[in-house]
mmCIF file of C-alpha atoms in Angstrom:
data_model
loop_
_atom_site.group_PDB
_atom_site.id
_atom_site.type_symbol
_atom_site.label_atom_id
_atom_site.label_comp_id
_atom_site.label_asym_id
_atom_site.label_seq_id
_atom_site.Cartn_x
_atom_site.Cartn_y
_atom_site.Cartn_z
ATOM 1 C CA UNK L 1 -94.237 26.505 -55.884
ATOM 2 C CA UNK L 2 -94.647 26.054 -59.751
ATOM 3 C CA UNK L 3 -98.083 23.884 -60.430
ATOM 4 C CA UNK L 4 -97.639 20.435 -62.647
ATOM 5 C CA UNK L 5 -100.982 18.826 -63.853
ATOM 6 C CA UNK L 6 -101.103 15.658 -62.770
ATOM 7 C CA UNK L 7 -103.103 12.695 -62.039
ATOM 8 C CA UNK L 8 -104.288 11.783 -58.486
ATOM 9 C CA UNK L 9 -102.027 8.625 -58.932
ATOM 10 C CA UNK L 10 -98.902 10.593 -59.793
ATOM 11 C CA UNK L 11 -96.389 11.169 -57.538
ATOM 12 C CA UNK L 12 -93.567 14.426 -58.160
ATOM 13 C CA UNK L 13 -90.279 13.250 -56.940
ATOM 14 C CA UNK L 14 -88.781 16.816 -56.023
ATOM 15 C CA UNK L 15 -85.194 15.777 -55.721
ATOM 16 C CA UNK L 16 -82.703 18.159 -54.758
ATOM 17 C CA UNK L 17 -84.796 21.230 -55.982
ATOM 18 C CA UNK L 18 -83.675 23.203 -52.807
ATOM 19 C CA UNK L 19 -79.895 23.061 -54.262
ATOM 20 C CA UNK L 20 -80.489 23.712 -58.202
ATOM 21 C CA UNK L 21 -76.808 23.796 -58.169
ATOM 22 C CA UNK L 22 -76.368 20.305 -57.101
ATOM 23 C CA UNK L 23 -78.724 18.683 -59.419
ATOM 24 C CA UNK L 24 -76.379 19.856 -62.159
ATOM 25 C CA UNK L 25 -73.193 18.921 -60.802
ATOM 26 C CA UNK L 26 -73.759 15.999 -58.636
ATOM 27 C CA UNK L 27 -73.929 13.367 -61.534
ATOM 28 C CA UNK L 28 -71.078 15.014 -62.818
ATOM 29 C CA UNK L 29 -68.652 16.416 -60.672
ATOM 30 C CA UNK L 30 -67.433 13.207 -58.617
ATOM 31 C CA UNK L 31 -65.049 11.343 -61.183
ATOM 32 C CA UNK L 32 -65.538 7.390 -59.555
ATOM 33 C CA UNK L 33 -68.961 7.870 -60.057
ATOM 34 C CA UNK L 34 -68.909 9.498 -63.078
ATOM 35 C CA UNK L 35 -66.865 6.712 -64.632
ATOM 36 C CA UNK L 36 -68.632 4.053 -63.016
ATOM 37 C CA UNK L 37 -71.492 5.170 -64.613
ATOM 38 C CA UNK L 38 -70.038 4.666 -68.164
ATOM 39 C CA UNK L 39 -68.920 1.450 -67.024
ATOM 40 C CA UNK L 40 -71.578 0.170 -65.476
ATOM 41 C CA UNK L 41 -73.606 1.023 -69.005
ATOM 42 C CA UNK L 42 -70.910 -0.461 -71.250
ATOM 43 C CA UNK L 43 -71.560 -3.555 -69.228
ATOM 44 C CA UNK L 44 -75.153 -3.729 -69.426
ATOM 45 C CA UNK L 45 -74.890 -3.459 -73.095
ATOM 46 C CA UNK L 46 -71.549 -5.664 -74.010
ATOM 47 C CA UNK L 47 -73.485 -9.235 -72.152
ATOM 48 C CA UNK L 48 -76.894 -7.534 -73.625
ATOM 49 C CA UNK L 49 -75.322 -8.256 -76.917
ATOM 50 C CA UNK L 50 -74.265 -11.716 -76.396
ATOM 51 C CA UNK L 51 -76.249 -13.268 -74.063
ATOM 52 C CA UNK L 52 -79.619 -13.632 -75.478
ATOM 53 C CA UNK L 53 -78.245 -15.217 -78.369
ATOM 54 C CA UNK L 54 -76.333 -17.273 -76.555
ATOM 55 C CA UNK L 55 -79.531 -18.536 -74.367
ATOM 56 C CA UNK L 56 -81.002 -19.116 -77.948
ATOM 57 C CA UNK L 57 -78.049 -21.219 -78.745
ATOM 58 C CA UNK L 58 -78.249 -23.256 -75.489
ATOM 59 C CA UNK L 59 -82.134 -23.635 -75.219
ATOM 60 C CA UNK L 60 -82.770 -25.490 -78.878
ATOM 61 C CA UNK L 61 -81.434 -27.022 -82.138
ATOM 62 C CA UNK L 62 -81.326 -24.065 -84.118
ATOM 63 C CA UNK L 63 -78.124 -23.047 -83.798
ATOM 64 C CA UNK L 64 -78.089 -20.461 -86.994
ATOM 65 C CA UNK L 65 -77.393 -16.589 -86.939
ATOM 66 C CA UNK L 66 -77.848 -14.250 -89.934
ATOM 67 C CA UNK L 67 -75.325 -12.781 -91.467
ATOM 68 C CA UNK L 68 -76.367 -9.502 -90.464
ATOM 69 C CA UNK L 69 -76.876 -10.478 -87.188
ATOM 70 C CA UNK L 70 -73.422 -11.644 -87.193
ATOM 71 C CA UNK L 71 -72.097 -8.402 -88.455
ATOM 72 C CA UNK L 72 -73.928 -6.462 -86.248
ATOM 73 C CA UNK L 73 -73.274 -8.760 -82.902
ATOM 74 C CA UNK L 74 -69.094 -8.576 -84.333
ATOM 75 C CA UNK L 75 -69.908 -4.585 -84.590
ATOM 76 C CA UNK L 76 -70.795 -4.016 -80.938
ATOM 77 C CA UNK L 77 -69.452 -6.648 -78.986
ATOM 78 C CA UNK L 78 -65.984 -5.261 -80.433
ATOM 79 C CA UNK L 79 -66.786 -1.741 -80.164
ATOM 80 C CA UNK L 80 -67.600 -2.476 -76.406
ATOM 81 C CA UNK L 81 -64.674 -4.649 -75.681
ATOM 82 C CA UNK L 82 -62.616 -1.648 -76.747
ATOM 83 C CA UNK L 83 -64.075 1.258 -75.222
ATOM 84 C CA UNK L 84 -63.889 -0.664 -71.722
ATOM 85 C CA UNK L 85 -59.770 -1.312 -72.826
ATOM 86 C CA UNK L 86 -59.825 2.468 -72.877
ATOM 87 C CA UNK L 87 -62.158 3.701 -69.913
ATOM 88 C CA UNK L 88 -60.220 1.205 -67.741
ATOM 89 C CA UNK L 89 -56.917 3.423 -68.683
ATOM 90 C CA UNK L 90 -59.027 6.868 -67.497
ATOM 91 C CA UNK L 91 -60.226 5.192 -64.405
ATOM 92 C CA UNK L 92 -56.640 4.524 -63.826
ATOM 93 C CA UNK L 93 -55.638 7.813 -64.178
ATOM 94 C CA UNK L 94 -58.791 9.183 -61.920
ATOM 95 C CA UNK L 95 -57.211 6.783 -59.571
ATOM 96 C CA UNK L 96 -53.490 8.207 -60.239
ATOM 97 C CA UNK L 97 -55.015 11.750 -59.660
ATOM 98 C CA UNK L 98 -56.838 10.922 -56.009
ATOM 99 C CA UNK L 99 -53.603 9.016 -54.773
ATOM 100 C CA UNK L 100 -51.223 10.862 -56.195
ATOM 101 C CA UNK L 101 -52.634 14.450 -56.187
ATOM 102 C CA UNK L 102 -55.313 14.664 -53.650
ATOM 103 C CA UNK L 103 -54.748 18.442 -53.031
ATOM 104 C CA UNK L 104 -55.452 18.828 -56.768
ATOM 105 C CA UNK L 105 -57.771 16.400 -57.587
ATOM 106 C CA UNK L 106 -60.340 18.440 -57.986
ATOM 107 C CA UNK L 107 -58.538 21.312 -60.133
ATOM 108 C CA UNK L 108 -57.451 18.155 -62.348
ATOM 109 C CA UNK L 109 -60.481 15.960 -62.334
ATOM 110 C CA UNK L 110 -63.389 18.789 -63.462
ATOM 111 C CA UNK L 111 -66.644 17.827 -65.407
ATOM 112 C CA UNK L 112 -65.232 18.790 -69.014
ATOM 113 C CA UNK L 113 -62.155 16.620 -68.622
ATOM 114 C CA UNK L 114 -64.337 13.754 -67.817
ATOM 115 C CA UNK L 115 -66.480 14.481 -70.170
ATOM 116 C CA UNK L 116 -63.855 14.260 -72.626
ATOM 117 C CA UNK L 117 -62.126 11.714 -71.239
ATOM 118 C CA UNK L 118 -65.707 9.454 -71.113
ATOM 119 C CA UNK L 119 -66.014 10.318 -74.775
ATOM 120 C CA UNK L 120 -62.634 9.586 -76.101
ATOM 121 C CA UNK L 121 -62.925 6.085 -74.909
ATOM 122 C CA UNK L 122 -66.595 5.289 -76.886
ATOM 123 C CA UNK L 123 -64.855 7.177 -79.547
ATOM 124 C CA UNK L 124 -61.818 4.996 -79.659
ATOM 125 C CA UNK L 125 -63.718 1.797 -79.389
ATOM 126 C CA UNK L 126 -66.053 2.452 -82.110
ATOM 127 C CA UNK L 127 -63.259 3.702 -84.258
ATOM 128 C CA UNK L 128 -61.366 0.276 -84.167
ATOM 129 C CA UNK L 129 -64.727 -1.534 -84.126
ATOM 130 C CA UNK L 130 -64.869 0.135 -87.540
ATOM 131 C CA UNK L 131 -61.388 -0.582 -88.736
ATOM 132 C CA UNK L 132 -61.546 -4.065 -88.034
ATOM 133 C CA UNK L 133 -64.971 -5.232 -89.361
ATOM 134 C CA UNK L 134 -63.936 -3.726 -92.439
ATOM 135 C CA UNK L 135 -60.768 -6.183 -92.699
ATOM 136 C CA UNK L 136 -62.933 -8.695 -91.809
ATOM 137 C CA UNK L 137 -65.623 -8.039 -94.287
ATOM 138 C CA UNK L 138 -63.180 -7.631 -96.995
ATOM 139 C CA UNK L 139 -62.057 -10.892 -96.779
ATOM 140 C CA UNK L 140 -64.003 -13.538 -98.940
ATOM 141 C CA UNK L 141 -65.453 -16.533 -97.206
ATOM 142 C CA UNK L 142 -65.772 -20.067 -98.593
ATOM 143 C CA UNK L 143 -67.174 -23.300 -97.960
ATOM 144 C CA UNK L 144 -70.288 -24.328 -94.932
ATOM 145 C CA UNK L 145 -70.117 -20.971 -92.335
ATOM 146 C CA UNK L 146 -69.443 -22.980 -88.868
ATOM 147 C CA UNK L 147 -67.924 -20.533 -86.170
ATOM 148 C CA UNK L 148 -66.494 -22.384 -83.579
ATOM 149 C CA UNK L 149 -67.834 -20.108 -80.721
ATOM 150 C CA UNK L 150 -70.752 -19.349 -78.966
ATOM 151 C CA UNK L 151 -71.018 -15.487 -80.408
ATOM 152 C CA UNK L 152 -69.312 -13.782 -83.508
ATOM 153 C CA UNK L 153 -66.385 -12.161 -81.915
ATOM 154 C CA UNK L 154 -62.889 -11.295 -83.832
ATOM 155 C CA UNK L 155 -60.923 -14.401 -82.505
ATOM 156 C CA UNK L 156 -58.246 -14.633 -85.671
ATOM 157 C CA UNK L 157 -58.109 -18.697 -86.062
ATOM 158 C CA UNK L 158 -62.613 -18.888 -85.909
ATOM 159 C CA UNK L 159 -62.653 -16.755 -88.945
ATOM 160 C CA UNK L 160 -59.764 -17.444 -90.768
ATOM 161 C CA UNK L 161 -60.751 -20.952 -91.437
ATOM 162 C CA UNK L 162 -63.297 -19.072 -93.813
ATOM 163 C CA UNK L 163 -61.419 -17.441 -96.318
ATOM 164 C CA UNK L 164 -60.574 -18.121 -99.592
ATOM 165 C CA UNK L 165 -57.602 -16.399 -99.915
ATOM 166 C CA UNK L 166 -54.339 -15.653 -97.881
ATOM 167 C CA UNK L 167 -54.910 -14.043 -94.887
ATOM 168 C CA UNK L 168 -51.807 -12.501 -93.600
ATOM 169 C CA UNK L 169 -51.820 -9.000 -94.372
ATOM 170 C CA UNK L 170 -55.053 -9.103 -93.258
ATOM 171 C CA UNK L 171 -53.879 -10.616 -89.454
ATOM 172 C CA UNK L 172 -50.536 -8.408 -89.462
ATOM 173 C CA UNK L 173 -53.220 -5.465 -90.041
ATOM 174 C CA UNK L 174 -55.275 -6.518 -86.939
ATOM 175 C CA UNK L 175 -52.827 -7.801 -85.149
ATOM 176 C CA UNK L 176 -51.273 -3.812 -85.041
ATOM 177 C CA UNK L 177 -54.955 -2.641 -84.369
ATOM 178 C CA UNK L 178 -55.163 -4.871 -81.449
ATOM 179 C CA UNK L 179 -51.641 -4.000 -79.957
ATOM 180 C CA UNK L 180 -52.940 -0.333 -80.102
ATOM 181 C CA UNK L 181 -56.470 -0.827 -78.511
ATOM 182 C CA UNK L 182 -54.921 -3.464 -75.994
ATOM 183 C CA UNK L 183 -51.215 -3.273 -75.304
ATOM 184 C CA UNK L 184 -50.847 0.431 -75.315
ATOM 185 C CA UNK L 185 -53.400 1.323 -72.849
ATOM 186 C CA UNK L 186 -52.356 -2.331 -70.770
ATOM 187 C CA UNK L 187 -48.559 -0.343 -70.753
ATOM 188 C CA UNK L 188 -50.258 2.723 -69.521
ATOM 189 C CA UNK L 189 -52.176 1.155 -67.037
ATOM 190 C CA UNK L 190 -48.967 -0.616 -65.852
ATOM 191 C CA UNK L 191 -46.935 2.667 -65.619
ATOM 192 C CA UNK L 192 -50.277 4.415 -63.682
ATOM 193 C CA UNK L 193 -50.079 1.482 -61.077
ATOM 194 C CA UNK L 194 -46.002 1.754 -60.403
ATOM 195 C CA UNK L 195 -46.618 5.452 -59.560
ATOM 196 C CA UNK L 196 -49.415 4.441 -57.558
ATOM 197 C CA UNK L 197 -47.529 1.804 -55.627
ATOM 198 C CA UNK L 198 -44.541 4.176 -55.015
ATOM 199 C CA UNK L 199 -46.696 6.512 -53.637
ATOM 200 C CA UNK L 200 -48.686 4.318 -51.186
ATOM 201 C CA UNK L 201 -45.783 2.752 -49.806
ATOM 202 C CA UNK L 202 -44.222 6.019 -49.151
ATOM 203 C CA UNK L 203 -47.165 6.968 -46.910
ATOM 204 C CA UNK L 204 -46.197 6.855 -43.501
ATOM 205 C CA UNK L 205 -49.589 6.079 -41.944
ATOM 206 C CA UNK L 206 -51.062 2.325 -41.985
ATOM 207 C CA UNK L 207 -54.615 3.889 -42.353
ATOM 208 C CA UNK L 208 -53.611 6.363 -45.295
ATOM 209 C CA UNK L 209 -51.737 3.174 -47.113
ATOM 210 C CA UNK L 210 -54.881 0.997 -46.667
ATOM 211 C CA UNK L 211 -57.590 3.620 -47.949
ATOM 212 C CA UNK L 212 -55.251 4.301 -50.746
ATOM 213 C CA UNK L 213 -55.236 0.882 -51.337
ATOM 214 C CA UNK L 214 -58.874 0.394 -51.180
ATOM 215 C CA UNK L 215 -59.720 3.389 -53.605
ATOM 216 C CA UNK L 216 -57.982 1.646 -56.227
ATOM 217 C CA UNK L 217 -57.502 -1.598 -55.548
ATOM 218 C CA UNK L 218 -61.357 -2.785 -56.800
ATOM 219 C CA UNK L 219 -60.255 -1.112 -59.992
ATOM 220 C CA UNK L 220 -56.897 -3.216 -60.226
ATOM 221 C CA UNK L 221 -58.556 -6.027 -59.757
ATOM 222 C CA UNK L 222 -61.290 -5.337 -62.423
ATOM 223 C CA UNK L 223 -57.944 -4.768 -64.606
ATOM 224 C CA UNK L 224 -56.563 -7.901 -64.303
ATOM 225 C CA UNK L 225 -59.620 -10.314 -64.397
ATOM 226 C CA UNK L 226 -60.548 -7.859 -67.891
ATOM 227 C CA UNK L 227 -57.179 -7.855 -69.548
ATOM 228 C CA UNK L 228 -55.919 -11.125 -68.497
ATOM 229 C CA UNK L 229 -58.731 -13.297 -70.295
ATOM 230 C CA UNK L 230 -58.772 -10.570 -73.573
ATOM 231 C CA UNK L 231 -54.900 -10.299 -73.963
ATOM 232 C CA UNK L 232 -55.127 -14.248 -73.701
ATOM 233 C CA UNK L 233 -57.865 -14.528 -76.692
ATOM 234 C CA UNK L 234 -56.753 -12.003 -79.211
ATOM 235 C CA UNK L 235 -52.455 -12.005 -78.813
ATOM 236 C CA UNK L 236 -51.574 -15.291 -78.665
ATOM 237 C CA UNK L 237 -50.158 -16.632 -81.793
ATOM 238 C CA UNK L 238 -52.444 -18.241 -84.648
ATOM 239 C CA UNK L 239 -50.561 -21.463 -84.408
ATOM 240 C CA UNK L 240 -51.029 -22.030 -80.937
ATOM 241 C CA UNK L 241 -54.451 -20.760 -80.497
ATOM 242 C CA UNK L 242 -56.675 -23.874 -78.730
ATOM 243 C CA UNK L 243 -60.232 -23.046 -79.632
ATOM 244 C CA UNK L 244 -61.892 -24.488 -76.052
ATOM 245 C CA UNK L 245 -59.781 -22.471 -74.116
ATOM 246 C CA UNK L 246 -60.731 -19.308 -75.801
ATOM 247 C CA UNK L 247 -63.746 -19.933 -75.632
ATOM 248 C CA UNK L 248 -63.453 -20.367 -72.205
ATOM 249 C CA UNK L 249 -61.671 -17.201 -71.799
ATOM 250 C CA UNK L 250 -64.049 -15.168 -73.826
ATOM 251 C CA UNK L 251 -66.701 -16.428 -71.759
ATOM 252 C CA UNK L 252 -65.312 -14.768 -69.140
ATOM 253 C CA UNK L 253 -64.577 -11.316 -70.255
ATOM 254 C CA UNK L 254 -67.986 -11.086 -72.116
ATOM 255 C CA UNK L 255 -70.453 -12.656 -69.270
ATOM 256 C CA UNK L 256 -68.335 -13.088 -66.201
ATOM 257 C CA UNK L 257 -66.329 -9.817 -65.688
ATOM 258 C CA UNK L 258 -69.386 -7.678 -66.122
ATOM 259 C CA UNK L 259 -70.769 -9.480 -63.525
ATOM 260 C CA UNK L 260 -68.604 -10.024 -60.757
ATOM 261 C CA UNK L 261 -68.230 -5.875 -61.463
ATOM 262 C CA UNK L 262 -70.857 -4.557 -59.566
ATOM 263 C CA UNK L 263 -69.610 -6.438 -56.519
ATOM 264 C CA UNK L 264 -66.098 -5.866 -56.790
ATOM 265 C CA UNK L 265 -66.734 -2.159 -56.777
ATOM 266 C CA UNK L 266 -69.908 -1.879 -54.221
ATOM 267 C CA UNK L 267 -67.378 -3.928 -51.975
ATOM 268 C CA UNK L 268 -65.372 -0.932 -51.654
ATOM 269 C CA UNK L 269 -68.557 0.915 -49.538
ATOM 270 C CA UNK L 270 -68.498 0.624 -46.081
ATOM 271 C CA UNK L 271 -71.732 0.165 -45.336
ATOM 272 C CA UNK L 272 -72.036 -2.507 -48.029
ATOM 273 C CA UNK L 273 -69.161 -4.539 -46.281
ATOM 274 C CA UNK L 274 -70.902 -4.206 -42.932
ATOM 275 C CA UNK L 275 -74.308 -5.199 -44.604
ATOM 276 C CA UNK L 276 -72.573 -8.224 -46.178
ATOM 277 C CA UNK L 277 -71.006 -9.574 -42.757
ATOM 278 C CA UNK L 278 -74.506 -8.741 -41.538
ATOM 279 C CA UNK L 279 -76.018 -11.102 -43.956
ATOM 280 C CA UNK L 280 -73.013 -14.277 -43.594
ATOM 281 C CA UNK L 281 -73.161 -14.018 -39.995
ATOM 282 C CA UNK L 282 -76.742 -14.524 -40.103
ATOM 283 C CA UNK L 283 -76.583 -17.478 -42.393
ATOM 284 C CA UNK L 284 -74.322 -19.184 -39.937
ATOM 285 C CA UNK L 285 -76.780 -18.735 -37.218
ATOM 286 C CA UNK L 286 -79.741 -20.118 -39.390
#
């Protein structure tokens, strides 16, 4: 056994060293996972970026945020919001491919096409995080800075009240950028989930429809509760745009969502659901 130097408070954890194969492909091979991963990250980061300001906000007076911080918190929030409008669409099709294609799930699904796949989506989120700061940098910005929000996010009406000059190339600009980054994957993701439908219903077992049903329906639901609050935010007309309720909806893509996440898709383990009766029947006992 190769010797390590190490101190007599050290532990080595040896991990799958009797399979070297494994501890290359294990983290890489099995799609959900895979993907969950990258979600699970994006997460972590998108409320990592808004939150603590936001407890700042809450917990005193000072109410005040740089201008580069604003830039910067703008930068990422939107970079994240958008990269999780595109991984959604993959997971979707991972989904598609297990339902629809078990036999050749794993011919379809292999570690480079994830891979790609994985890095497609940061790429695509950054990209329009890019495109769209710039429009909003360009435009010049008058009078006392008050944001109506709790973060700086992209919502049209919040920073539109700030410019000195006509804004509506600049919307009709980010108003195509958004239908890209939102509506085109939100069409995909529609079309994924009538194939998917078609297909479960056209299983003749009742146990085949419901595990098809419960290896994507934590994922449709993450869908909805994701696009439903965003799509509300950042496509509904200027005129009409009530600043309490998107705040209210923003709230819960940013903070909520990536929180009820982890549940909604550990819910779809077994063991977990057994664990969690476990724990509810006991309560009612106490």
């Amino acid at each position: 056994m190769r010797q390590f130097n190490t101190s007599s408070q050290d532990f080595i954890l040896l991990g799958f060293s009797d399979w070297p194969l494994w501890n290359i492909s294990s983290f890489s091979i099995p799609p959900c996972f895979f993907f969950l991963c990258h979600l699970s990250f994006l997460d972590l980061c998108y409320t990592t970026s808004i939150v603590p300001q936001l407890l700042v906000n809450l917990h005193g007076f000072d109410r005040t945020i740089t201008k580069g911080g604003c830039v910067a918190q703008l930068f990422i929030s939107l970079a994240l919001g958008s990269t999780e409008c595109v991984l959604l669409v993959v997971m979707a099709f991972a989904c598609y491919a297990a339902v629809c294609r078990p036999f050749h799930y794993t011919t379809i699904m292999q570690p480079w096409l994830c891979l790609l796949l994985a890095s497609i989506s940061w790429f695509g989120g950054f990209v329009n995080s890019v495109a769209q700061r710039g429009l909003m940098m360009a435009m010049p910005l008058c009078g006392l800075c008050y944001l109506d929000h709790f973060f700086c996010e992209m919502p049209m009406p919040v920073f539109l009240k700030l410019a000195c000059k006509d804004t509506k190339d600049t919307e009709a600009k980010m108003f195509v950028a958004r239908v890209i980054i939102m509506v085109l994957p939100a069409s995909l993701l529609l079309v994924s989930y009538v194939y998917l439908v078609q297909t479960v219903l056209n299983i003749k077992s009742a146990e085949g429809q419901r595990k098809a049903f419960e290896t994507c329906g934590s994922h449709l639901m993450v869908v909805f509760l994701f696009y439903g609050s965003a799509i509300y935010t950042y496509l509904q007309p200027t005129h009409s745009y009530s600043t309490s309720h998107g705040k209210f909806a923003a709230l819960f893509y940013t903070i909520i969502t990536p929180m009820l996440n982890p549940f909604i898709y550990t819910l779809r383990n077994t063991d977990m659901k057994a664990a969690l009766r476990k724990v509810i029947k006991r309560k009612r006992t106490d």
